[in-house]
Coordinates of C-alpha atoms in Angstrom, one line a residue:
X1 CA -102.3 38.7 -20.6
X2 CA -103.7 36.0 -17.7
X3 CA -106.7 38.3 -14.8
X4 CA -107.3 36.2 -11.8
X5 CA -110.1 34.3 -11.8
X6 CA -111.0 36.4 -8.4
X7 CA -110.0 40.3 -10.0
X8 CA -112.5 39.0 -12.5
X9 CA -114.6 38.8 -10.2
X10 CA -115.4 42.2 -8.5
X11 CA -117.5 44.0 -10.4
X12 CA -117.8 47.1 -11.9
X13 CA -118.5 50.3 -9.5
X14 CA -121.3 51.5 -11.4
X15 CA -121.0 54.5 -10.4
X16 CA -118.2 55.8 -11.3
X17 CA -119.3 56.2 -14.7
X18 CA -122.1 57.8 -13.4
X19 CA -119.6 60.9 -11.8
X20 CA -117.5 60.3 -15.1
X21 CA -120.6 61.9 -17.4
X22 CA -121.2 64.1 -14.4
X23 CA -117.7 65.1 -13.7
X24 CA -117.6 65.6 -18.1
X25 CA -121.5 67.8 -18.3
X26 CA -120.4 69.6 -15.0
X27 CA -117.5 71.3 -16.9
X28 CA -119.8 72.3 -20.4
X29 CA -122.1 73.8 -17.7
X30 CA -119.9 75.5 -15.7
X31 CA -120.5 79.5 -16.6
X32 CA -124.1 78.7 -16.7
X33 CA -127.2 79.6 -14.5
X34 CA -127.6 76.0 -13.5
X35 CA -124.3 74.0 -13.2
X36 CA -124.0 70.6 -11.9
X37 CA -125.6 69.7 -8.7
X38 CA -123.2 66.6 -7.2
X39 CA -125.7 64.5 -5.3
X40 CA -124.3 61.3 -5.9
X41 CA -120.7 60.4 -3.7
X42 CA -120.7 59.7 0.1
X43 CA -118.1 62.9 1.1
X44 CA -118.8 64.8 3.6
X45 CA -119.1 68.1 2.5
X46 CA -117.7 69.7 5.8
X47 CA -113.7 69.2 5.8
X48 CA -111.2 68.0 9.2
X49 CA -111.5 70.9 11.9
X50 CA -108.6 73.2 12.4
X51 CA -107.7 71.0 15.8
X52 CA -106.9 68.3 13.6
X53 CA -104.9 69.9 10.7
X54 CA -103.3 71.8 12.9
X55 CA -102.1 68.7 14.3
X56 CA -102.1 66.5 11.1
X57 CA -99.4 70.1 10.8
X58 CA -97.4 69.5 13.8
X59 CA -96.9 66.2 13.0
X60 CA -95.3 67.0 9.6
X61 CA -93.6 69.8 11.4
X62 CA -92.3 68.0 14.3
X63 CA -90.2 64.9 12.4
X64 CA -93.3 62.0 13.6
X65 CA -93.8 60.5 10.8
X66 CA -92.4 57.1 10.7
X67 CA -94.3 54.1 10.2
X68 CA -96.4 53.1 14.3
X69 CA -97.1 49.4 14.9
X70 CA -99.6 47.0 11.9
X71 CA -102.3 47.6 15.2
X72 CA -101.2 51.6 15.5
X73 CA -101.2 54.4 18.3
X74 CA -101.6 53.7 21.4
X75 CA -103.2 56.8 22.1
X76 CA -105.2 55.9 19.4
X77 CA -106.8 53.1 20.5
X78 CA -107.1 54.7 24.2
X79 CA -108.7 58.2 22.3
X80 CA -111.4 55.1 20.3
X81 CA -112.0 53.1 23.6
X82 CA -113.0 56.4 25.7
X83 CA -115.3 57.7 22.6
X84 CA -116.8 54.3 23.5
X85 CA -117.3 54.8 26.7
X86 CA -118.5 58.3 26.6
X87 CA -121.1 58.0 23.3
X88 CA -122.3 54.9 23.7
X89 CA -121.4 54.0 27.8
X90 CA -119.6 50.7 26.7
X91 CA -117.0 49.3 27.8
X92 CA -114.6 48.0 24.4
X93 CA -110.6 47.5 25.9
X94 CA -107.8 49.1 23.4
X95 CA -106.3 45.6 22.6
X96 CA -109.8 45.3 21.1
X97 CA -109.1 47.9 18.5
X98 CA -106.9 48.2 15.5
X99 CA -106.1 51.2 13.2
X100 CA -105.9 50.5 10.1
X101 CA -105.8 53.0 6.2
X102 CA -109.6 53.1 6.4
X103 CA -112.8 51.0 5.5
X104 CA -111.9 49.1 3.7
X105 CA -108.6 47.9 4.8
X106 CA -110.5 47.0 8.1
X107 CA -112.8 44.7 5.8
X108 CA -110.7 43.3 4.2
X109 CA -108.4 41.8 7.1
X110 CA -111.3 40.9 9.3
X111 CA -112.0 38.7 5.9
X112 CA -109.0 37.4 5.0
X113 CA -108.7 36.8 8.5
X114 CA -112.1 35.0 8.7
X115 CA -113.8 33.3 5.6
X116 CA -111.8 30.6 3.5
X117 CA -113.1 30.1 0.3
X118 CA -116.7 29.3 -0.4
X119 CA -117.8 30.4 2.7
X120 CA -120.8 32.3 2.7
X121 CA -121.9 35.5 3.9
X122 CA -125.4 36.6 4.1
X123 CA -126.1 40.8 3.6
X124 CA -128.9 42.6 2.6
X125 CA -130.6 44.0 -0.6
X126 CA -129.5 46.3 -1.3
X127 CA -126.0 47.1 0.7
X128 CA -122.9 48.8 -0.5
X129 CA -121.5 47.5 -3.4
X130 CA -117.4 47.1 -2.0
X131 CA -118.6 45.4 1.0
X132 CA -119.9 42.0 -1.5
X133 CA -116.5 42.6 -3.2
X134 CA -114.7 42.7 -0.2
X135 CA -115.9 39.2 0.7
X136 CA -115.0 37.9 -3.6
X137 CA -111.7 38.8 -2.7
X138 CA -111.0 37.0 0.1
X139 CA -112.2 34.2 -2.0
X140 CA -116.0 34.0 -0.5
X141 CA -119.4 34.3 -2.1
X142 CA -122.1 36.9 -0.5
X143 CA -125.1 35.8 -0.7
X144 CA -127.7 38.7 -1.3
X145 CA -131.0 38.1 0.4
X146 CA -134.0 40.5 -0.8
X147 CA -134.5 43.1 1.3
X148 CA -138.2 45.2 2.0
X149 CA -139.4 49.4 3.0
X150 CA -141.2 47.2 6.2
X151 CA -138.1 45.9 7.8
X152 CA -136.1 49.4 7.4
X153 CA -134.7 46.9 4.5
X154 CA -131.9 45.5 7.3
X155 CA -132.0 41.3 8.0
X156 CA -133.9 39.9 10.0
X157 CA -133.4 36.6 12.9
X158 CA -135.7 34.7 10.5
X159 CA -134.4 35.7 7.2
X160 CA -131.0 34.6 8.5
X161 CA -131.9 31.1 9.6
X162 CA -134.8 30.6 6.3
X163 CA -131.4 31.2 4.1
X164 CA -128.4 29.2 6.3
X165 CA -127.0 26.9 4.5
X166 CA -124.5 24.2 5.0
X167 CA -121.1 26.8 3.6
X168 CA -122.8 30.2 5.3
X169 CA -119.9 31.2 7.3
X170 CA -121.2 34.9 9.3
X171 CA -123.5 37.8 7.9
X172 CA -122.4 41.3 7.0
X173 CA -124.4 44.1 8.3
X174 CA -124.4 48.0 7.5
X175 CA -126.0 50.0 10.6
X176 CA -127.1 52.9 9.6
X177 CA -126.5 51.4 6.3
X178 CA -125.9 52.6 2.5
X179 CA -128.3 53.5 0.8
X180 CA -130.9 54.1 3.0
X181 CA -128.9 55.0 5.5
X182 CA -131.1 52.3 7.6
X183 CA -130.0 51.2 11.0
X184 CA -131.5 48.1 12.1
X185 CA -133.0 47.7 15.8
X186 CA -131.5 46.7 18.5
X187 CA -133.7 43.2 19.8
X188 CA -133.7 42.4 16.3
X189 CA -129.9 42.7 15.4
X190 CA -129.2 40.9 19.5
X191 CA -131.9 38.0 18.2
X192 CA -129.5 38.0 15.0
X193 CA -126.6 37.7 15.9
X194 CA -127.7 35.2 19.1
X195 CA -128.8 33.0 16.1
X196 CA -125.5 33.0 14.1
X197 CA -123.4 33.0 17.0
X198 CA -124.9 29.6 18.2
X199 CA -124.2 28.6 15.2
X200 CA -120.5 28.9 15.1
X201 CA -120.6 31.2 13.1
X202 CA -119.6 35.8 12.5
X203 CA -122.0 39.0 12.8
X204 CA -120.0 41.5 10.9
X205 CA -121.1 44.3 11.1
X206 CA -120.1 47.5 9.1
X207 CA -120.5 51.2 11.7
X208 CA -119.1 53.5 9.9
X209 CA -122.7 55.5 9.6
X210 CA -122.9 55.4 14.0
X211 CA -121.1 58.3 14.4
X212 CA -124.3 60.1 11.7
X213 CA -127.9 58.9 13.8
X214 CA -130.2 60.4 14.1
X215 CA -132.9 58.6 16.4
X216 CA -132.3 57.8 20.2
X217 CA -133.3 53.9 19.4
X218 CA -130.8 53.0 16.4
X219 CA -128.3 55.4 18.1
X220 CA -126.1 52.3 19.6
X221 CA -123.3 50.2 18.6
X222 CA -123.6 46.9 18.6
X223 CA -120.7 46.2 20.6
X224 CA -123.3 47.7 23.7
X225 CA -124.6 43.8 23.2
X226 CA -123.9 42.0 26.4
X227 CA -121.7 39.6 28.0
X228 CA -120.4 37.0 25.1
X229 CA -122.2 38.0 23.0
X230 CA -120.0 41.4 22.5
X231 CA -117.2 41.0 23.0
X232 CA -117.7 38.8 19.6
X233 CA -118.5 41.3 16.8
X234 CA -117.0 42.3 14.7
X235 CA -117.1 46.0 13.9
X236 CA -115.7 48.7 11.8
X237 CA -115.7 51.8 11.9
X238 CA -114.1 55.2 10.7
X239 CA -113.2 58.7 10.8
X240 CA -114.1 58.9 7.4
X241 CA -118.0 59.5 7.7
X242 CA -119.4 61.4 11.5
X243 CA -115.8 62.8 11.7
X244 CA -115.3 64.1 8.5
X245 CA -111.4 62.6 7.0
X246 CA -112.6 60.7 3.7
X247 CA -109.2 61.8 1.8
X248 CA -107.1 61.0 5.5
X249 CA -107.4 56.9 4.3
X250 CA -108.7 56.1 9.1
X251 CA -110.5 53.6 10.2
X252 CA -110.3 50.2 12.7
X253 CA -111.9 47.6 13.7
X254 CA -112.8 46.2 17.0
X255 CA -112.6 42.5 17.1
X256 CA -112.4 39.7 20.0
X257 CA -109.5 39.3 21.5
X258 CA -108.6 36.0 20.3
X259 CA -108.6 37.7 16.7
X260 CA -105.9 39.6 17.3
X261 CA -102.7 38.2 17.0
X262 CA -104.2 36.8 13.3
X263 CA -105.5 39.8 11.9
X264 CA -101.9 41.9 13.5
X265 CA -100.3 39.6 12.0
X266 CA -101.9 39.7 8.4
X267 CA -102.0 44.0 8.6
X268 CA -97.8 44.0 9.6
X269 CA -97.7 41.9 5.9
X270 CA -100.2 43.9 3.6
X271 CA -100.4 47.6 5.1
X272 CA -97.1 48.3 7.7
X273 CA -99.0 50.2 9.3
X274 CA -102.3 52.9 8.6
X275 CA -101.0 57.0 8.0
X276 CA -98.6 58.3 10.8
X277 CA -99.7 61.3 9.9
X278 CA -103.3 60.5 10.2
X279 CA -102.9 58.7 12.5
X280 CA -101.5 61.8 15.3
X281 CA -104.0 64.6 12.8
X282 CA -107.2 61.9 15.2
X283 CA -105.6 62.0 17.9
X284 CA -107.0 65.7 17.8
X285 CA -110.5 64.3 16.7
X286 CA -110.9 63.7 20.5
X287 CA -110.3 66.5 22.2
X288 CA -113.8 68.6 23.3
X289 CA -113.9 71.3 21.0
X290 CA -113.5 69.2 17.8
X291 CA -115.6 66.3 20.0
X292 CA -118.9 70.3 19.7
X293 CA -117.5 70.6 16.1
X294 CA -119.3 67.4 15.5
X295 CA -122.1 67.2 16.7
X296 CA -122.9 70.7 16.1
X297 CA -122.1 69.4 11.6
X298 CA -124.4 66.4 12.9
X299 CA -127.4 68.3 13.3
X300 CA -127.0 70.3 10.3
X301 CA -126.5 66.6 8.5
X302 CA -130.1 66.4 10.6
X303 CA -131.6 69.2 9.7
X304 CA -130.8 68.8 5.8
X305 CA -133.0 65.0 6.0
X306 CA -135.7 66.6 8.2
X307 CA -136.3 68.8 5.1
X308 CA -135.3 67.3 2.4
X309 CA -137.6 63.9 2.3
X310 CA -139.9 65.8 2.8
X311 CA -139.4 67.4 -0.9
X312 CA -138.8 64.4 -2.5
X313 CA -141.5 62.2 -0.7
X314 CA -144.3 65.4 -2.2
X315 CA -142.7 66.0 -5.7
X316 CA -143.2 61.7 -5.7
X317 CA -140.1 60.5 -5.4
X318 CA -140.7 59.2 -2.5
X319 CA -138.7 57.5 -0.3
X320 CA -140.6 54.6 1.5
X321 CA -138.0 54.3 4.5
X322 CA -136.9 57.0 6.6
X323 CA -132.9 57.0 7.0
X324 CA -132.0 57.5 10.7
X325 CA -128.6 57.7 10.0
X326 CA -125.7 58.9 7.5
X327 CA -127.0 61.2 5.3
X328 CA -128.4 59.3 1.9
X329 CA -132.6 59.2 0.0
X330 CA -133.3 56.0 -1.5
X331 CA -135.8 57.2 -3.0
X332 CA -138.2 55.1 -5.5
X333 CA -138.9 57.0 -8.9
X334 CA -139.9 54.6 -10.7
X335 CA -143.8 56.3 -11.4
X336 CA -142.0 60.0 -12.6
X337 CA -139.8 57.2 -15.0
X338 CA -142.5 56.1 -16.5
X339 CA -144.1 59.5 -16.7
X340 CA -141.3 59.8 -18.8
X341 CA -141.1 57.0 -20.7
X342 CA -139.0 56.1 -19.3
X343 CA -138.4 51.7 -20.7
X344 CA -138.2 49.4 -17.1
X345 CA -135.2 47.2 -16.5
X346 CA -132.9 45.7 -19.5
X347 CA -131.2 43.2 -19.3
X348 CA -127.6 44.6 -19.4
X349 CA -128.8 46.7 -16.3
X350 CA -130.3 50.3 -18.3
X351 CA -133.7 51.4 -17.8
X352 CA -135.4 52.6 -15.1
X353 CA -133.3 54.1 -13.1
X354 CA -130.2 53.9 -14.6
X355 CA -131.7 55.6 -17.6
X356 CA -133.4 58.2 -15.1
X357 CA -130.0 59.4 -13.7
X358 CA -128.7 60.2 -16.7
X359 CA -131.9 61.9 -18.3
X360 CA -132.0 63.8 -14.5
X361 CA -128.3 64.8 -15.4
X362 CA -128.9 66.5 -19.0
X363 CA -132.7 68.0 -17.5
X364 CA -131.9 69.3 -14.0
X365 CA -127.9 69.4 -14.0
X366 CA -128.5 66.6 -11.4
X367 CA -125.9 63.5 -10.6
X368 CA -127.5 61.6 -8.5
X369 CA -126.8 57.5 -7.6
X370 CA -128.9 54.8 -10.3
X371 CA -129.8 52.2 -7.5
X372 CA -127.7 49.5 -9.5
X373 CA -124.7 48.5 -7.8
X374 CA -127.0 47.9 -4.6
X375 CA -128.1 44.7 -5.0
X376 CA -130.3 43.0 -7.3
X377 CA -133.6 43.8 -5.7
X378 CA -135.5 45.7 -7.0
X379 CA -132.7 48.6 -8.1
X380 CA -134.6 49.2 -11.5
X381 CA -137.0 51.6 -9.0
X382 CA -135.0 53.9 -7.0
X383 CA -131.8 56.0 -6.8
X384 CA -129.8 57.2 -4.1
X385 CA -129.2 61.3 -3.9
X386 CA -127.0 61.6 -1.3
X387 CA -128.0 65.3 0.9
X388 CA -124.4 65.1 1.6
X389 CA -124.3 68.4 0.2
X390 CA -124.4 71.7 1.6
X391 CA -128.5 73.1 2.9
X392 CA -128.0 75.0 -0.2
X393 CA -127.5 73.3 -2.5
X394 CA -130.6 71.0 -1.5
X395 CA -132.7 73.9 -1.6
X396 CA -131.8 74.0 -5.4
X397 CA -131.7 70.3 -6.1
X398 CA -135.2 70.3 -5.3
X399 CA -136.1 73.5 -7.1
X400 CA -134.6 72.1 -10.5
X401 CA -136.9 68.7 -9.4
X402 CA -139.3 70.3 -9.2
X403 CA -139.4 72.2 -12.6
X404 CA -138.5 69.1 -14.4
X405 CA -141.0 67.0 -12.6
X406 CA -143.8 70.0 -12.3

């Protein structure tokens, strides 16, 4: 059978290979003193709060399960608009909000609407791999630009200007970012967008971790930029991370008004609509009781960060930039890997942090994610820890790391 070239361009999601190996070993050690601890997947250990669960059950009981319009329920779009106003003090018209089947569908819709075959999209390296694969699926090409810890692993206007070429269509950013948990400083983000907008390009920004910001300087949506700049940002968001609804597959997209009918037309054909039950449930996310619970959980995520990152640094797994959001720690494992006799990166992607992750799994029954998925800028040096697990698991992980590292 002949496979389409666009499918061949999509690289494997290597984190899943690690996850499969971890799951296999977990079954073997489940009843030992040291069962597997999973710090490899970016999924909150919290589930949807009670009011959200009750709203879903009520929708099913009442038969509110038929299609909605492709843009999503008007009431939900209004609730999201109100959340932007109360949380970020920014006016986002409900008419600009499109409810989608997760942030993945939002990115797919944006890429299909805006990217032509051969268009280049600039992205930071490291970055979340699926984002660049959405560009590939739309026949575009992602251009990964290496970033440094001093730049918070984010693009700068200077680097965007230097990399901008004949085929460049725009930039795809993430703030806070996976895998680093770092955000772009608002003033730098505005400088980037001013340049891109001035060149007639597009600025897409993944803000799915925005609700999980911990530092006042960084916790602002790109939609808050003044005037025409804010009106022309394309923001991707989700109910998965801050709202703890991962498997519900619900997200949203904020686009310029001129793009709304285009996105609606594509969504009608590709998705019909996002899950109706999930949409009814999400209405309850914005009740005062639910929002209070989300803020309590945000405080817990921050406490986990504040405990775990200094412990990694103490053990020699250095996190070069303190994450200001999300629930990740991007740690340099190269020093420990060399001490363990692990070779540096090989052409096939093994060695370095890849082998270190499997060795850590074996020695400490601890699953982490090697840097291989996240780009080409020294991925062999870094591993990503997820701090979305309980404090109990994080303390036990530190204990095991200390035992095997010394």
